XYZ file of C-alpha atoms in Angstrom:
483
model
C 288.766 10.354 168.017
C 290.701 9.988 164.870
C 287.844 8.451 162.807
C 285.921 11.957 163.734
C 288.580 14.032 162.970
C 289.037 11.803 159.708
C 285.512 12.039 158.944
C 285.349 16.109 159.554
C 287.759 16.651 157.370
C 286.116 14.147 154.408
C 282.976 16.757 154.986
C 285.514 20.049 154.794
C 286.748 18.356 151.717
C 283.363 17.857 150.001
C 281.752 20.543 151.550
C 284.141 22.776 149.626
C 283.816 20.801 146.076
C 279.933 21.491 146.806
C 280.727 25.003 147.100
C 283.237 25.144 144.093
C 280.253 23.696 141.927
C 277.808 25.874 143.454
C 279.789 28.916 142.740
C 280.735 27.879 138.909
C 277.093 27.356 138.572
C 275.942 30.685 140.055
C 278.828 32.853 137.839
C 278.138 30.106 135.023
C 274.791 32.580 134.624
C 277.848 35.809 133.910
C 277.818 36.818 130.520
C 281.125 36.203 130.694
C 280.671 32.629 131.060
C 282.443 29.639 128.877
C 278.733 28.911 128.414
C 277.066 32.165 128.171
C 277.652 34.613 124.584
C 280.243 37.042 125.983
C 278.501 39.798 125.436
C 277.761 42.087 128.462
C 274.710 43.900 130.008
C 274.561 47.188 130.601
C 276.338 48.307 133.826
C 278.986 45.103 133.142
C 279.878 46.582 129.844
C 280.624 49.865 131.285
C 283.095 48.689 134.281
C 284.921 46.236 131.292
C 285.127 48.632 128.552
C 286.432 51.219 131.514
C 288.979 48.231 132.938
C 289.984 47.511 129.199
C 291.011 51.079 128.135
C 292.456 51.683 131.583
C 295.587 48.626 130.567
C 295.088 49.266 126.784
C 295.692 52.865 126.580
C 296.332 54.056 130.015
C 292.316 55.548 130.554
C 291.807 57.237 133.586
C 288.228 56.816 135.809
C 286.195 59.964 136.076
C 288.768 61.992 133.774
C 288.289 60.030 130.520
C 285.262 58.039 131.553
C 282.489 59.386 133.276
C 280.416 57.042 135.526
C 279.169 56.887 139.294
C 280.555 53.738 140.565
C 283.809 53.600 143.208
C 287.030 53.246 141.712
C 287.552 49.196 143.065
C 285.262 48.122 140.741
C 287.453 49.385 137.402
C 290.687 47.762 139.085
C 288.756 44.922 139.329
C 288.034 45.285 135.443
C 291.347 46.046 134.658
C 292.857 42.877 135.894
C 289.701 40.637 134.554
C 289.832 41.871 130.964
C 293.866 41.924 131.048
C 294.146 38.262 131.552
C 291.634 37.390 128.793
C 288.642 40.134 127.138
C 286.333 37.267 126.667
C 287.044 35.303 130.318
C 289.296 37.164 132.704
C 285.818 38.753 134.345
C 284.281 35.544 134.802
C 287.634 33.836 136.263
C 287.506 36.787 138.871
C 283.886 36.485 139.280
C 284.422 32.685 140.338
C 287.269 33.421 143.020
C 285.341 35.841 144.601
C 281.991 34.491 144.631
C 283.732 30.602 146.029
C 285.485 33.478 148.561
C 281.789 34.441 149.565
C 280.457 30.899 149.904
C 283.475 29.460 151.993
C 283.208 32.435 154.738
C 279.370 31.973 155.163
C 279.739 28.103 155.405
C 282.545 29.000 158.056
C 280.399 31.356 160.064
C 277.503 29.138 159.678
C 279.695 26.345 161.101
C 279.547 28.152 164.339
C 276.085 27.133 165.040
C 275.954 23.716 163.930
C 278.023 20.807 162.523
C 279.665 21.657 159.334
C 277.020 19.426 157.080
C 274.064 20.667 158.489
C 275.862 24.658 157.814
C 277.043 23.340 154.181
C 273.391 22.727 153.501
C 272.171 26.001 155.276
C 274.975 27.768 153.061
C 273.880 25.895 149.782
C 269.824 26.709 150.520
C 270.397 30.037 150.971
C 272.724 31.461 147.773
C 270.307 28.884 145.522
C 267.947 31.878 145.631
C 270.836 34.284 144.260
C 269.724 33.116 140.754
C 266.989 35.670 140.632
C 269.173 38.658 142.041
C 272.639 38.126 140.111
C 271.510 39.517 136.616
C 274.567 38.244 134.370
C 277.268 39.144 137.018
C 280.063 41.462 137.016
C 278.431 44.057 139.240
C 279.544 45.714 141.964
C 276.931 43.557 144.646
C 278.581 40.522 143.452
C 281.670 41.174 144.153
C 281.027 43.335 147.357
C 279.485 40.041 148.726
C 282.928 38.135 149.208
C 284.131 41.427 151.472
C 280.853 41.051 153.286
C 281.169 37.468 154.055
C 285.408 37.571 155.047
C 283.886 40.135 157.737
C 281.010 38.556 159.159
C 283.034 35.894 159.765
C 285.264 37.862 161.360
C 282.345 39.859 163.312
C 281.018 36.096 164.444
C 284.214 34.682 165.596
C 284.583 38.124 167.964
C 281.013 37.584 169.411
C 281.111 34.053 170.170
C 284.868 33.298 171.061
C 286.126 37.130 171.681
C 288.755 35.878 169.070
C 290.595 39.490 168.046
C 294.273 39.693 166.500
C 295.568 42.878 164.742
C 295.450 40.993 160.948
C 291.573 40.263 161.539
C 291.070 43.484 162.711
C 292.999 44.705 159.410
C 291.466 42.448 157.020
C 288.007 43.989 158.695
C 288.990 47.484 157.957
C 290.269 46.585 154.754
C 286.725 45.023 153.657
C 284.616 48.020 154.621
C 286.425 50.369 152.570
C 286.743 48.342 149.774
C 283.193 47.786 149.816
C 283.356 51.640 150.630
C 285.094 52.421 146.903
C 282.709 50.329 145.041
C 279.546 51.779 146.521
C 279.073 53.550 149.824
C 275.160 52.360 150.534
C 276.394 48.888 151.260
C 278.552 48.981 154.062
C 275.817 48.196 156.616
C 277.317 45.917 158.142
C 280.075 47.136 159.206
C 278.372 50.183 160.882
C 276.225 48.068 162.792
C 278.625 45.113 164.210
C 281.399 48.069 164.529
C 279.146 50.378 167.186
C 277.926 46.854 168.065
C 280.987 45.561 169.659
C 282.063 49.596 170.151
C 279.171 49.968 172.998
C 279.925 46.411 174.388
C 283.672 47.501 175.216
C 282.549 50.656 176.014
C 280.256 49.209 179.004
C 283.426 47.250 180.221
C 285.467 49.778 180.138
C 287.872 48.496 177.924
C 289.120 51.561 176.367
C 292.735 50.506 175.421
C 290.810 48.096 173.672
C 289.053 50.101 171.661
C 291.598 52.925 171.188
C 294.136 49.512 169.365
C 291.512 48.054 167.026
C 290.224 51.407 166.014
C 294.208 52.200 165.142
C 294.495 48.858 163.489
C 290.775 49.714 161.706
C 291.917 52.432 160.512
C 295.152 51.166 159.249
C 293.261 48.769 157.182
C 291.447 51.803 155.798
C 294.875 53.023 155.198
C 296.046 50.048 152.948
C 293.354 50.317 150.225
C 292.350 53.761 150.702
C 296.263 55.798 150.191
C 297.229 53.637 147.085
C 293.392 54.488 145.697
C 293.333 58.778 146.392
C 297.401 58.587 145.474
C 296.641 57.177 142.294
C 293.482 59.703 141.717
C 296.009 62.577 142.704
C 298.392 61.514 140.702
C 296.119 61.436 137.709
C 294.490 64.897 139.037
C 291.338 63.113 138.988
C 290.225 63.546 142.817
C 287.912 66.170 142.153
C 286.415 64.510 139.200
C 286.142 61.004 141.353
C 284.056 63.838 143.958
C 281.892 64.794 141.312
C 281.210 61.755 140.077
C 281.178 59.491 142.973
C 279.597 61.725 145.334
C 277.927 64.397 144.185
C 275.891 62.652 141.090
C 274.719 59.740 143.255
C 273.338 62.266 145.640
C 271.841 63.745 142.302
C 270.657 60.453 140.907
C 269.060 59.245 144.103
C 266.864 62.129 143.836
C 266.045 61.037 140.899
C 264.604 58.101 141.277
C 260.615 58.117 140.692
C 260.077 55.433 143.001
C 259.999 55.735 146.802
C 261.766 53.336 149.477
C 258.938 51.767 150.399
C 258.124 51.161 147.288
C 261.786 49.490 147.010
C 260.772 48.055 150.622
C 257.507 45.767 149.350
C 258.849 45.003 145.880
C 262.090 42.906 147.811
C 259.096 41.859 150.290
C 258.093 39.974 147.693
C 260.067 37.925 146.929
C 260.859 34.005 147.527
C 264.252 34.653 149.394
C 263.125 37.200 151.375
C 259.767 35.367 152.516
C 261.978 32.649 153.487
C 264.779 34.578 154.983
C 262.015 36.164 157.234
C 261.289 32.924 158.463
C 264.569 31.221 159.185
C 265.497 34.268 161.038
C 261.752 33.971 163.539
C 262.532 30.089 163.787
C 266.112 31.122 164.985
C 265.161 32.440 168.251
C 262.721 29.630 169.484
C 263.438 26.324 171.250
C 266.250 25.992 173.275
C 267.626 28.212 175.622
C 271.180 30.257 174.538
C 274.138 32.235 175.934
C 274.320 35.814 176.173
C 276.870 36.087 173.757
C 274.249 34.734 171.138
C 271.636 37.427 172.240
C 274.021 40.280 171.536
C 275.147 38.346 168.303
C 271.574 37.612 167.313
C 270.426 41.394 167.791
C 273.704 43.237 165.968
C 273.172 40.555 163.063
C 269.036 41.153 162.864
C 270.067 45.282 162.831
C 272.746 44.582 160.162
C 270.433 42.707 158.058
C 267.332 45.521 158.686
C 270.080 48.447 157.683
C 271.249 45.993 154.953
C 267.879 45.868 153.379
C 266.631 49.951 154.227
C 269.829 50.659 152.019
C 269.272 48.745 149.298
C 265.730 50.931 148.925
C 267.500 53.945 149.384
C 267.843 54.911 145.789
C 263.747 54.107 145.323
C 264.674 52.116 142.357
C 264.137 48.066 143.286
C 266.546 46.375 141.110
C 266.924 42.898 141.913
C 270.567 42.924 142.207
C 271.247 45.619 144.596
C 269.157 42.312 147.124
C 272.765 40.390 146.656
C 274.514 42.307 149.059
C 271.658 41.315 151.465
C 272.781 37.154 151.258
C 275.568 37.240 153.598
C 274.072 38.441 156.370
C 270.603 36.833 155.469
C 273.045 33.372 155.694
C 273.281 33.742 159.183
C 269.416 33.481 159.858
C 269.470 30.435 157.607
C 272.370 29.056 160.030
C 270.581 29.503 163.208
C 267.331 28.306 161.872
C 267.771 25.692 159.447
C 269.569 22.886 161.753
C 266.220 23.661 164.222
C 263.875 22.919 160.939
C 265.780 19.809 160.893
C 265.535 18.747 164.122
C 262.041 18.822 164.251
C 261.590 17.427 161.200
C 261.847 13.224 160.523
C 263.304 11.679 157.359
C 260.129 12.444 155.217
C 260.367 15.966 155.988
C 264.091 15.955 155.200
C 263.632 14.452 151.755
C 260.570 17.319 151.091
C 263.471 19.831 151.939
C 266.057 18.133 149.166
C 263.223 18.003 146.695
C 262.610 21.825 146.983
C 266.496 22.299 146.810
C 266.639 19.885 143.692
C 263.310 22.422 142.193
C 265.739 25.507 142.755
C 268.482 24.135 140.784
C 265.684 23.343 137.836
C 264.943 27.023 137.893
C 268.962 27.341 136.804
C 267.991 26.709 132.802
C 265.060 29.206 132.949
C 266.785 32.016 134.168
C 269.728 31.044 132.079
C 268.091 31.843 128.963
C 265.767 34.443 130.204
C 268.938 36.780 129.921
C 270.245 34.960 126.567
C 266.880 35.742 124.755
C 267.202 39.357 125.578
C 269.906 40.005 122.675
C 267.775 40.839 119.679
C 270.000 43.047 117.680
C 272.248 40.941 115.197
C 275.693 41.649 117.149
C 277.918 39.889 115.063
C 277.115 41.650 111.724
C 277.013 45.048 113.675
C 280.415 44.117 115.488
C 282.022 43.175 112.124
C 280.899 46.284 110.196
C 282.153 48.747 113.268
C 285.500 46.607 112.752
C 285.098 46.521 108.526
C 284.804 50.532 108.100
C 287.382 51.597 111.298
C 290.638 50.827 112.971
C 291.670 50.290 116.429
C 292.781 54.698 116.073
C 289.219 55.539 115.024
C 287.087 57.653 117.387
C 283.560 56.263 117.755
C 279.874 57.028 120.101
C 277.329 55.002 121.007
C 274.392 56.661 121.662
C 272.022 55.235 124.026
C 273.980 52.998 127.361
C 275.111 50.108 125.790
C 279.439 50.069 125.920
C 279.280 46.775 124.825
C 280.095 48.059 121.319
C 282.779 49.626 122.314
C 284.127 46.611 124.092
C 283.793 43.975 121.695
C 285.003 45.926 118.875
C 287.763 47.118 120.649
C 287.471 51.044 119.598
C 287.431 53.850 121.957
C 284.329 56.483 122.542
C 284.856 59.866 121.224
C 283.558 61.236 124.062
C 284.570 60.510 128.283
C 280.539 59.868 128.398
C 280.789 56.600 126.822
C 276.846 56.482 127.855
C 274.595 58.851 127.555
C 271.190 57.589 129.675
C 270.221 57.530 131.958
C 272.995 59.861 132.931
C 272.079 62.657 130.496
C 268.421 62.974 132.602
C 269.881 63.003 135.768
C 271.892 66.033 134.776
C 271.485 68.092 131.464
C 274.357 69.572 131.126
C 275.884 66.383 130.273
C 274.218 65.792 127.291
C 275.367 69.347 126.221
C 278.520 68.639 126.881
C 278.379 65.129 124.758
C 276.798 66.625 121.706
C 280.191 69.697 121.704
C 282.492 66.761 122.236
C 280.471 64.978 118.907
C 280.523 68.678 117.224
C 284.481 69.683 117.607
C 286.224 65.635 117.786
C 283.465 64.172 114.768
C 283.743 60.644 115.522
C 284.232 58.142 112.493
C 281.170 56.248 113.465
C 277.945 57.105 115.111
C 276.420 54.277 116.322
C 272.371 54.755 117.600
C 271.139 52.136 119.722
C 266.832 53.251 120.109
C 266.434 50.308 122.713
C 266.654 53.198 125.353
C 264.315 55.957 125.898
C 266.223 59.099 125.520
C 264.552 62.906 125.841
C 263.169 63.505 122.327
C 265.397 67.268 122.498
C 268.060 64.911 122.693
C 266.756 62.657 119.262
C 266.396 65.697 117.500
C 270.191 67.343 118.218
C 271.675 63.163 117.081
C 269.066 63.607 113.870
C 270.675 66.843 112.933
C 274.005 65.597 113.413
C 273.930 62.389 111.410
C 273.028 64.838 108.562
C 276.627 64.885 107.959
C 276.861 60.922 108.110
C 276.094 58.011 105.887
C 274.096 55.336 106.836
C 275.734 52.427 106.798
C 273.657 49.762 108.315
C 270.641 49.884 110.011
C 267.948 47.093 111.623
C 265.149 48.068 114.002
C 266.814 48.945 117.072
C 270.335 49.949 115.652
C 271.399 52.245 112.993
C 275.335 52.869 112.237
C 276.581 55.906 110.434
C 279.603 56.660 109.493
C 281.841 59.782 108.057
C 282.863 60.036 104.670
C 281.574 56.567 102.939
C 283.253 56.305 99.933
C-alpha cells in the first residue's frame, strides 16, 4: 500500500512539472514572452495600454477608454503591467493558464489513473497552439475559470461532493467569466439547469433554494466590488453602452453567418479529433447512471460552448480556446479506451504524433514574429524624441501598441478607431472633434487597416496643420509645430 501511495504521488509530482512546462511553453508563444519581442497584437495592446493608464494616471474603463470587453479583463491588465510593462502580462498569463491545466488533469483523473489523464490533458491543450494568437486575451484567461468549475461540476456528478466554498468558487467563476465576455459562460448554464432539473426530480428543494443562495453570493463577491467601483467612477452607464449595447451592435455587424463560423472551427485538427474522442467515449464497457447524466450535460455544454463561439459570425481562431476545457473531458473518457485497445506499437504511434505537435511549436512561433513589418524601434524612439510623458497623442488605425510602448496617452477616450468607427459612425465624428478642439502633439497614421475612405479624407485635411516627421510604407508620424 505505501509503495502505491508513494508511487501516486511521484506521478502528482511530475505530472504537475509536465504541466508547468506545458503551460510556459503554450504562454512562451505571448508577446509578452522572455522569448517573444514585447510588442503586442491588437486586442492585447488595447486591454495593456487600458490596465497601464488605469495605475499610471488613474484611467477609468468606458469613461476615458472606449472598448467592448468586460471590466475583469482591464483589472487583470492593471495588475500585469504594474508589476513589470514588459512581463507582468505574461507572469499572469502563466498562473492562470498552469491554473487551467491542473483542474482539467484533476477532472480527467476521475475517469482514469492520473498518468493515463496527464497524457489525455497534455494531448488535448497541444492543439491550443493554433487558437492562442500571442495571448493576453480574454479566452485565455476565461479558460482557468472554466476549468476550476468543471471540476467542480464533475466532482458533484460523480461523488455528489457539494460544500458552500465550491458552490462559491462556482458562482464566482461564471461571473467573472460573465465581466470579461458574456457569450462564454456556456457552461455554466448547462451543468447549472443540469444538476437544477436533477434536484428538482428528487425533490430536493432546500437543496436547491442553499446553493442557489450560496451561487448567488459568489455572484455577489466579484460582481458589488465591480458595479461599486463603476458607480463610483459614474461610469455604469458608459460600461452599458459599451459592454452591452455595442456588442449587440457589432454582432450585427459581422458579414459572416454562424454557420459559416460553424464549418470554419469544423475544420480544424482539434475539433476533428475532439469529435472523435468524444464518439469513442461512449462505447465499450458498460457505466453508471451518474456517468450518463454527466456524459449528456458535458456533450450539451460543449455543443452550446461551440454555437457561441459562432455567434458573432466572425471565426477567429481564438474565440475556439474557451472550447478546450470542456473538449478535455471527451479526451478523458476516450483516450484511456484508445489505449486499451491499442498494444505497445500503437502507443509509440500516439507519442510520435504528440512529439509532431510540439515540432509545430517553432512554426507558429514565428508565424506571429514575422508579422511586425513596420520598423518599431525607430518609430518608438521618435514618438519618445519629439514628446514627453504630458504630451497628448492619436493613433489612427487599432494598433495601442504605440501608445503602450512609448508610454504617452491618446488624445482621445477612442484610443482605436476600427473597426469600431464602422460599427457605429458617430464615433468617428466624435474622434475627429476630440482631434479638432484637444490638437494632439503627434498624429500617428498606421494604413495597415482598412478604414472608410470619408474617414482618410477628414485625417488628410487635418494633418494639413502637421509636419511630417517620419514616414515608411505603412506608418507616417506628424507632429505639431516642428521647429
Amino acid at each position: 500500500m505505501s509503495d502505491r501511495v508513494g508511487k501516486e504521488k511521484k506521478i502528482k509530482l511530475i505530472g504537475t512539472i509536465l504541466l508547468w512546462i506545458l503551460a510556459l511553453l503554450i504562454c512562451s508563444l505571448s508577446k509578452n514572452s522572455f522569448i517573444s519581442d514585447g510588442i503586442p497584437l491588437t486586442d492585447s495592446s488595447v486591454f495593456q495600454y487600458i490596465g497601464y493608464q488605469m495605475w499610471k494616471h488613474g484611467g477609468i474603463p468606458y469613461v476615458d477608454f472606449f472598448d467592448h470587453k468586460g471590466p475583469v479583463i482591464y483589472f487583470v491588465n492593471m495588475l500585469g503591467t504594474y508589476l513589470s510593462l514588459r512581463y507582468g502580462i505574461f507572469l499572469i498569463e502563466l498562473l492562470f493558464m498552469m491554473v487551467t491545466l491542473f483542474f482539467s488533469w484533476k477532472t480527467l483523473a476521475m475517469f482514469s489513473d492520473h498518468l493515463t489523464a496527464l497524457f489525455s490533458t497534455i494531448l488535448c491543450y497541444l492543439f491550443l497552439y493554433d487558437f492562442f494568437e500571442c495571448g493576453n486575451l480574454v479566452e485565455e484567461y476565461a479558460m482557468a475559470f472554466m476549468a476550476v468549475s468543471i471540476y467542480l461540476f464533475s466532482d458533484y456528478y460523480k461523488q455528489k461532493k457539494v460544500t458552500c466554498l465550491r458552490i462559491i468558487i462556482i458562482g464566482i467563476c461564471f461571473v467573472s467569466v460573465l465581466f470579461l465576455r458574456p457569450n462564454m459562460i456556456g457552461i455554466w448554464l448547462v451543468f447549472c439547469a443540469g444538476i437544477f432539473i436533477q434536484e428538482l426530480i428528487t425533490k430536493n428543494y432546500i437543496f436547491l433554494i442553499k446553493v442557489s443562495g450560496l451561487f448567488l453570493l459568489g455572484v455577489f463577491i466579484v460582481s458589488i466590488p465591480i458595479l461599486v467601483y463603476l458607480w463610483y467612477c459614474q461610469a455604469l452607464k458608459l460600461f452599458w453602452d459599451c459592454y452591452i449595447t455595442f456588442n449587440f451592435e457589432y454582432s450585427g455587424f459581422a458579414e459572416g453567418s454562424a454557420i459559416q463560423s460553424f464549418y470554419s472551427y469544423l475544420k480544424s485538427e482539434f475539433f476533428i479529433i475532439t469529435i472523435c474522442f468524444w464518439g469513442i467515449a461512449i462505447l465499450g464497457n458498460k457505466r453508471e447512471s451518474w456517468f450518463w447524466k454527466y456524459y449528456l450535460s458535458a456533450l450539451i455544454a460543449l455543443i452550446v460552448s461551440v454555437l457561441l463561439c459562432c455567434v458573432s459570425g466572425n471565426p477567429v481562431p481564438h474565440y475556439l480556446m474557451t472550447v478546450f476545457p470542456i473538449a478535455a473531458v471527451g479526451y478523458g473518457i476516450g483516450v484511456p479506451k484508445v489505449l486499451g485497445w491499442m498494444n505497445g506499437k500503437g502507443k509509440v504511434m500516439i507519442l510520435l504524433g504528440i512529439g509532431l505537435q510540439l515540432m509545430m511549436f517553432p512554426k507558429t512561433y514565428f508565424k506571429f514574429q514575422d508579422e511586425q513589418k513596420v520598423n518599431f524601434d525607430q518609430v518608438i524612439g521618435k514618438i519618445q524624441e519629439y514628446s514627453d510623458e504630458n504630451d497628448r497623442i492619436t493613433v489612427y488605425g487599432n494598433a495601442c501598441k504605440y501608445y503602450l510602448i512609448s508610454e504617452r496617452t491618446s488624445v482621445s477616450r477612442y484610443m482605436y478607431q476600427y473597426p469600431i468607427g464602422d460599427v457605429r459612425v458617430s464615433i468617428m465624428d466624435a474622434y475627429f472633434n476630440d482631434l479638432c478642439e484637444k490638437e494632439p502633439k503627434m498624429i500617428i497614421v498606421d494604413h495597415t487597416f482598412d478604414m472608410a475612405e470619408e474617414n482618410n479624407e477628414r485625417m488628410e485635411r487635418l494633418i494639413v496643420s502637421y509636419d511630417l516627421l517620419y514616414e515608411e510604407e505603412d506608418i507616417s508620424l506628424w507632429i505639431k509645430g516642428l521647429e
